[in-house]
Amino acid sequence: MTAASHYASKQRSKARGRAIDSQGTAAVLTDRLDQLVDAASDLSPVWPAVAKVWAERQQMIFKTGSNGRWAPLRAATIIRKHREGVSTEPLVETRTLIKAVTSETPRASSPHFVVFGPSKGEAIDYAKFHMRGMGNPQRHPVPRFTPTERKRMIEKISEHLGFNPSTPTRGGA
């Protein structure tokens, strides 16, 4: 065997090794993608974890007055509520609204989506006056998610899908 043919043989062996490795890697990636497809085809197992995040978030909204964004009650309202023996927290007079928007029970769900919050027809129509600021100070019982809240939801779903959300992917994406 000449030096040139010996060199060519080594190069072919290296190439076969890379092909075997890339096929093995491809098989591992294919298996992983199949697992991802299976996990993503039914997200309902993750809904209880998402519900817990939802309920904690909503309870914090009511405890903090939406992080201090809700207008305080007027003095006359506080006096009336004390006289009636009801809560002096905004939007918590009968506790109907807080129960509806902090419940971990979804009002609707499927393998691909979940909806939390009050069901249609619940006796909380007065909340729309606060949401729109019509005759009452504007106080939204379900404000938009903050980036941190959105990240917590994504983390729960990512864990279900088998991703570690704290590990950056290739390319920083």
PDB file of C-alpha atoms in Angstrom:
ATOM      1  CA  MET A   1       0.000   0.000   0.000  1.00  0.00           C
ATOM      2  CA  THR A   2       1.426   3.309  -1.032  1.00  0.00           C
ATOM      3  CA  ALA A   3       1.475   6.265   1.273  1.00  0.00           C
ATOM      4  CA  ALA A   4      -1.211   7.955  -0.787  1.00  0.00           C
ATOM      5  CA  SER A   5      -3.585   4.981  -0.667  1.00  0.00           C
ATOM      6  CA  HIS A   6      -2.895   4.536   3.070  1.00  0.00           C
ATOM      7  CA  TYR A   7      -3.804   8.206   3.626  1.00  0.00           C
ATOM      8  CA  ALA A   8      -6.989   7.839   1.512  1.00  0.00           C
ATOM      9  CA  SER A   9      -7.993   4.751   3.490  1.00  0.00           C
ATOM     10  CA  LYS A  10      -7.600   6.628   6.786  1.00  0.00           C
ATOM     11  CA  GLN A  11      -9.675   9.522   5.449  1.00  0.00           C
ATOM     12  CA  ARG A  12     -12.458   7.112   4.373  1.00  0.00           C
ATOM     13  CA  SER A  13     -12.418   5.508   7.836  1.00  0.00           C
ATOM     14  CA  LYS A  14     -12.693   8.906   9.515  1.00  0.00           C
ATOM     15  CA  ALA A  15     -15.552   9.834   7.193  1.00  0.00           C
ATOM     16  CA  ARG A  16     -17.365   6.558   8.011  1.00  0.00           C
ATOM     17  CA  GLY A  17     -16.876   7.296  11.720  1.00  0.00           C
ATOM     18  CA  ARG A  18     -18.387  10.757  11.291  1.00  0.00           C
ATOM     19  CA  ALA A  19     -21.284   9.289   9.286  1.00  0.00           C
ATOM     20  CA  ILE A  20     -21.959   6.703  11.983  1.00  0.00           C
ATOM     21  CA  ASP A  21     -21.738   9.442  14.624  1.00  0.00           C
ATOM     22  CA  SER A  22     -24.040  11.771  12.693  1.00  0.00           C
ATOM     23  CA  GLN A  23     -26.525   8.912  12.158  1.00  0.00           C
ATOM     24  CA  GLY A  24     -26.381   8.128  15.868  1.00  0.00           C
ATOM     25  CA  THR A  25     -26.866  11.783  16.686  1.00  0.00           C
ATOM     26  CA  ALA A  26     -29.697  11.958  14.179  1.00  0.00           C
ATOM     27  CA  ALA A  27     -31.348   8.940  15.838  1.00  0.00           C
ATOM     28  CA  VAL A  28     -31.028  10.546  19.272  1.00  0.00           C
ATOM     29  CA  LEU A  29     -32.449  13.809  17.926  1.00  0.00           C
ATOM     30  CA  THR A  30     -35.296  11.962  16.217  1.00  0.00           C
ATOM     31  CA  ASP A  31     -36.130  10.167  19.473  1.00  0.00           C
ATOM     32  CA  ARG A  32     -36.020  13.466  21.359  1.00  0.00           C
ATOM     33  CA  LEU A  33     -38.273  15.158  18.800  1.00  0.00           C
ATOM     34  CA  ASP A  34     -40.728  12.247  19.035  1.00  0.00           C
ATOM     35  CA  GLN A  35     -40.794  12.698  22.824  1.00  0.00           C
ATOM     36  CA  LEU A  36     -41.367  16.435  22.375  1.00  0.00           C
ATOM     37  CA  VAL A  37     -44.242  15.821  19.956  1.00  0.00           C
ATOM     38  CA  ASP A  38     -45.823  13.382  22.435  1.00  0.00           C
ATOM     39  CA  ALA A  39     -45.462  15.846  25.336  1.00  0.00           C
ATOM     40  CA  ALA A  40     -46.794  18.772  23.297  1.00  0.00           C
ATOM     41  CA  SER A  41     -49.752  16.814  21.921  1.00  0.00           C
ATOM     42  CA  ASP A  42     -51.383  16.831  25.367  1.00  0.00           C
ATOM     43  CA  LEU A  43     -50.450  19.592  27.794  1.00  0.00           C
ATOM     44  CA  SER A  44     -53.236  18.733  30.255  1.00  0.00           C
ATOM     45  CA  PRO A  45     -50.796  17.103  32.726  1.00  0.00           C
ATOM     46  CA  VAL A  46     -49.153  20.517  33.225  1.00  0.00           C
ATOM     47  CA  TRP A  47     -52.420  22.431  33.830  1.00  0.00           C
ATOM     48  CA  PRO A  48     -52.414  21.793  37.627  1.00  0.00           C
ATOM     49  CA  ALA A  49     -48.928  23.370  37.910  1.00  0.00           C
ATOM     50  CA  VAL A  50     -50.036  26.291  35.732  1.00  0.00           C
ATOM     51  CA  ALA A  51     -53.196  26.609  37.858  1.00  0.00           C
ATOM     52  CA  LYS A  52     -51.088  26.899  41.000  1.00  0.00           C
ATOM     53  CA  VAL A  53     -49.023  29.714  39.438  1.00  0.00           C
ATOM     54  CA  TRP A  54     -52.249  31.402  38.294  1.00  0.00           C
ATOM     55  CA  ALA A  55     -53.880  31.210  41.732  1.00  0.00           C
ATOM     56  CA  GLU A  56     -50.759  32.466  43.533  1.00  0.00           C
ATOM     57  CA  ARG A  57     -50.497  35.352  41.099  1.00  0.00           C
ATOM     58  CA  GLN A  58     -54.134  36.329  41.493  1.00  0.00           C
ATOM     59  CA  GLN A  59     -53.975  36.101  45.289  1.00  0.00           C
ATOM     60  CA  MET A  60     -50.976  38.447  45.205  1.00  0.00           C
ATOM     61  CA  ILE A  61     -52.933  40.861  42.994  1.00  0.00           C
ATOM     62  CA  PHE A  62     -55.624  41.106  45.673  1.00  0.00           C
ATOM     63  CA  LYS A  63     -53.185  41.232  48.612  1.00  0.00           C
ATOM     64  CA  THR A  64     -51.166  44.075  47.092  1.00  0.00           C
ATOM     65  CA  GLY A  65     -53.954  45.954  45.315  1.00  0.00           C
ATOM     66  CA  SER A  66     -52.382  45.010  41.985  1.00  0.00           C
ATOM     67  CA  ASN A  67     -48.945  46.021  43.238  1.00  0.00           C
ATOM     68  CA  GLY A  68     -50.281  49.342  44.491  1.00  0.00           C
ATOM     69  CA  ARG A  69     -51.998  50.274  41.223  1.00  0.00           C
ATOM     70  CA  TRP A  70     -55.534  50.092  42.587  1.00  0.00           C
ATOM     71  CA  ALA A  71     -56.912  53.326  43.947  1.00  0.00           C
ATOM     72  CA  PRO A  72     -57.579  53.182  47.695  1.00  0.00           C
ATOM     73  CA  LEU A  73     -61.146  53.094  48.953  1.00  0.00           C
ATOM     74  CA  ARG A  74     -62.788  56.391  49.826  1.00  0.00           C
ATOM     75  CA  ALA A  75     -63.242  57.138  53.520  1.00  0.00           C
ATOM     76  CA  ALA A  76     -67.048  56.933  53.175  1.00  0.00           C
ATOM     77  CA  THR A  77     -66.742  53.470  51.610  1.00  0.00           C
ATOM     78  CA  ILE A  78     -64.461  52.257  54.406  1.00  0.00           C
ATOM     79  CA  ILE A  79     -66.896  53.558  57.048  1.00  0.00           C
ATOM     80  CA  ARG A  80     -69.845  51.869  55.298  1.00  0.00           C
ATOM     81  CA  LYS A  81     -67.961  48.574  55.000  1.00  0.00           C
ATOM     82  CA  HIS A  82     -66.951  48.675  58.684  1.00  0.00           C
ATOM     83  CA  ARG A  83     -70.590  49.319  59.629  1.00  0.00           C
ATOM     84  CA  GLU A  84     -71.735  46.383  57.458  1.00  0.00           C
ATOM     85  CA  GLY A  85     -68.976  44.121  58.784  1.00  0.00           C
ATOM     86  CA  VAL A  86     -67.469  43.331  55.368  1.00  0.00           C
ATOM     87  CA  SER A  87     -63.899  43.453  54.122  1.00  0.00           C
ATOM     88  CA  THR A  88     -62.418  46.887  53.539  1.00  0.00           C
ATOM     89  CA  GLU A  89     -60.107  45.605  50.804  1.00  0.00           C
ATOM     90  CA  PRO A  90     -60.922  46.811  47.264  1.00  0.00           C
ATOM     91  CA  LEU A  91     -62.992  44.320  45.228  1.00  0.00           C
ATOM     92  CA  VAL A  92     -63.374  41.890  48.165  1.00  0.00           C
ATOM     93  CA  GLU A  93     -66.710  42.862  49.746  1.00  0.00           C
ATOM     94  CA  THR A  94     -68.536  39.554  49.212  1.00  0.00           C
ATOM     95  CA  ARG A  95     -65.447  37.469  48.274  1.00  0.00           C
ATOM     96  CA  THR A  96     -67.344  36.249  45.173  1.00  0.00           C
ATOM     97  CA  LEU A  97     -64.959  37.926  42.734  1.00  0.00           C
ATOM     98  CA  ILE A  98     -61.773  36.871  44.529  1.00  0.00           C
ATOM     99  CA  LYS A  99     -62.979  33.258  44.678  1.00  0.00           C
ATOM    100  CA  ALA A 100     -63.768  33.324  40.963  1.00  0.00           C
ATOM    101  CA  VAL A 101     -60.453  34.793  39.806  1.00  0.00           C
ATOM    102  CA  THR A 102     -58.150  32.879  42.181  1.00  0.00           C
ATOM    103  CA  SER A 103     -59.621  29.426  41.643  1.00  0.00           C
ATOM    104  CA  GLU A 104     -57.237  26.693  40.495  1.00  0.00           C
ATOM    105  CA  THR A 105     -60.144  25.002  38.732  1.00  0.00           C
ATOM    106  CA  PRO A 106     -60.106  25.886  35.042  1.00  0.00           C
ATOM    107  CA  ARG A 107     -63.300  27.198  33.556  1.00  0.00           C
ATOM    108  CA  ALA A 108     -62.342  25.492  30.293  1.00  0.00           C
ATOM    109  CA  SER A 109     -59.488  23.281  29.165  1.00  0.00           C
ATOM    110  CA  SER A 110     -58.374  20.888  26.484  1.00  0.00           C
ATOM    111  CA  PRO A 111     -55.091  19.134  25.727  1.00  0.00           C
ATOM    112  CA  HIS A 112     -53.894  22.379  24.060  1.00  0.00           C
ATOM    113  CA  PHE A 113     -55.297  25.247  26.155  1.00  0.00           C
ATOM    114  CA  VAL A 114     -56.585  26.199  29.571  1.00  0.00           C
ATOM    115  CA  VAL A 115     -58.693  29.170  30.721  1.00  0.00           C
ATOM    116  CA  PHE A 116     -58.833  30.346  34.319  1.00  0.00           C
ATOM    117  CA  GLY A 117     -61.040  32.983  35.864  1.00  0.00           C
ATOM    118  CA  PRO A 118     -64.726  33.492  36.401  1.00  0.00           C
ATOM    119  CA  SER A 119     -67.190  31.463  34.399  1.00  0.00           C
ATOM    120  CA  LYS A 120     -69.685  33.277  32.250  1.00  0.00           C
ATOM    121  CA  GLY A 121     -72.810  34.102  34.186  1.00  0.00           C
ATOM    122  CA  GLU A 122     -71.146  34.341  37.609  1.00  0.00           C
ATOM    123  CA  ALA A 123     -72.566  37.049  39.852  1.00  0.00           C
ATOM    124  CA  ILE A 124     -69.629  39.406  39.435  1.00  0.00           C
ATOM    125  CA  ASP A 125     -70.999  41.814  36.834  1.00  0.00           C
ATOM    126  CA  TYR A 126     -70.026  44.773  39.025  1.00  0.00           C
ATOM    127  CA  ALA A 127     -66.364  44.056  38.279  1.00  0.00           C
ATOM    128  CA  LYS A 128     -66.813  45.490  34.778  1.00  0.00           C
ATOM    129  CA  PHE A 129     -67.451  48.917  36.314  1.00  0.00           C
ATOM    130  CA  HIS A 130     -64.081  48.759  38.061  1.00  0.00           C
ATOM    131  CA  MET A 131     -62.320  47.392  34.983  1.00  0.00           C
ATOM    132  CA  ARG A 132     -63.616  50.255  32.835  1.00  0.00           C
ATOM    133  CA  GLY A 133     -63.547  52.912  35.564  1.00  0.00           C
ATOM    134  CA  MET A 134     -67.268  53.628  35.098  1.00  0.00           C
ATOM    135  CA  GLY A 135     -68.445  55.334  38.297  1.00  0.00           C
ATOM    136  CA  ASN A 136     -65.722  53.567  40.283  1.00  0.00           C
ATOM    137  CA  PRO A 137     -61.964  53.901  40.387  1.00  0.00           C
ATOM    138  CA  GLN A 138     -60.365  51.685  37.763  1.00  0.00           C
ATOM    139  CA  ARG A 139     -59.241  48.427  39.374  1.00  0.00           C
ATOM    140  CA  HIS A 140     -58.626  45.505  37.055  1.00  0.00           C
ATOM    141  CA  PRO A 141     -58.919  42.159  38.910  1.00  0.00           C
ATOM    142  CA  VAL A 142     -56.969  40.288  36.195  1.00  0.00           C
ATOM    143  CA  PRO A 143     -54.267  42.624  34.871  1.00  0.00           C
ATOM    144  CA  ARG A 144     -51.883  41.656  32.079  1.00  0.00           C
ATOM    145  CA  PHE A 145     -49.069  39.325  33.021  1.00  0.00           C
ATOM    146  CA  THR A 146     -45.765  40.893  33.937  1.00  0.00           C
ATOM    147  CA  PRO A 147     -42.654  39.482  32.234  1.00  0.00           C
ATOM    148  CA  THR A 148     -41.802  37.609  35.450  1.00  0.00           C
ATOM    149  CA  GLU A 149     -45.298  36.073  35.669  1.00  0.00           C
ATOM    150  CA  ARG A 150     -45.178  35.079  32.010  1.00  0.00           C
ATOM    151  CA  LYS A 151     -41.751  33.486  32.594  1.00  0.00           C
ATOM    152  CA  ARG A 152     -43.136  31.380  35.480  1.00  0.00           C
ATOM    153  CA  MET A 153     -45.910  30.036  33.244  1.00  0.00           C
ATOM    154  CA  ILE A 154     -43.436  29.266  30.457  1.00  0.00           C
ATOM    155  CA  GLU A 155     -41.137  27.497  32.920  1.00  0.00           C
ATOM    156  CA  LYS A 156     -43.941  25.145  34.008  1.00  0.00           C
ATOM    157  CA  ILE A 157     -44.793  24.251  30.408  1.00  0.00           C
ATOM    158  CA  SER A 158     -41.094  23.925  29.493  1.00  0.00           C
ATOM    159  CA  GLU A 159     -40.546  21.511  32.382  1.00  0.00           C
ATOM    160  CA  HIS A 160     -43.438  19.393  31.083  1.00  0.00           C
ATOM    161  CA  LEU A 161     -41.884  19.390  27.617  1.00  0.00           C
ATOM    162  CA  GLY A 162     -38.554  18.310  29.081  1.00  0.00           C
ATOM    163  CA  PHE A 163     -36.689  21.571  28.597  1.00  0.00           C
ATOM    164  CA  ASN A 164     -34.640  23.276  31.252  1.00  0.00           C
ATOM    165  CA  PRO A 165     -35.664  26.922  30.751  1.00  0.00           C
ATOM    166  CA  SER A 166     -32.613  28.191  32.647  1.00  0.00           C
ATOM    167  CA  THR A 167     -30.212  26.509  30.194  1.00  0.00           C
ATOM    168  CA  PRO A 168     -29.610  28.681  27.140  1.00  0.00           C
ATOM    169  CA  THR A 169     -29.927  26.986  23.777  1.00  0.00           C
ATOM    170  CA  ARG A 170     -27.417  27.193  20.945  1.00  0.00           C
ATOM    171  CA  GLY A 171     -27.361  30.657  19.399  1.00  0.00           C
ATOM    172  CA  GLY A 172     -28.758  32.267  22.582  1.00  0.00           C
ATOM    173  CA  ALA A 173     -32.364  31.633  21.525  1.00  0.00           C
TER     174      ALA A 173
END
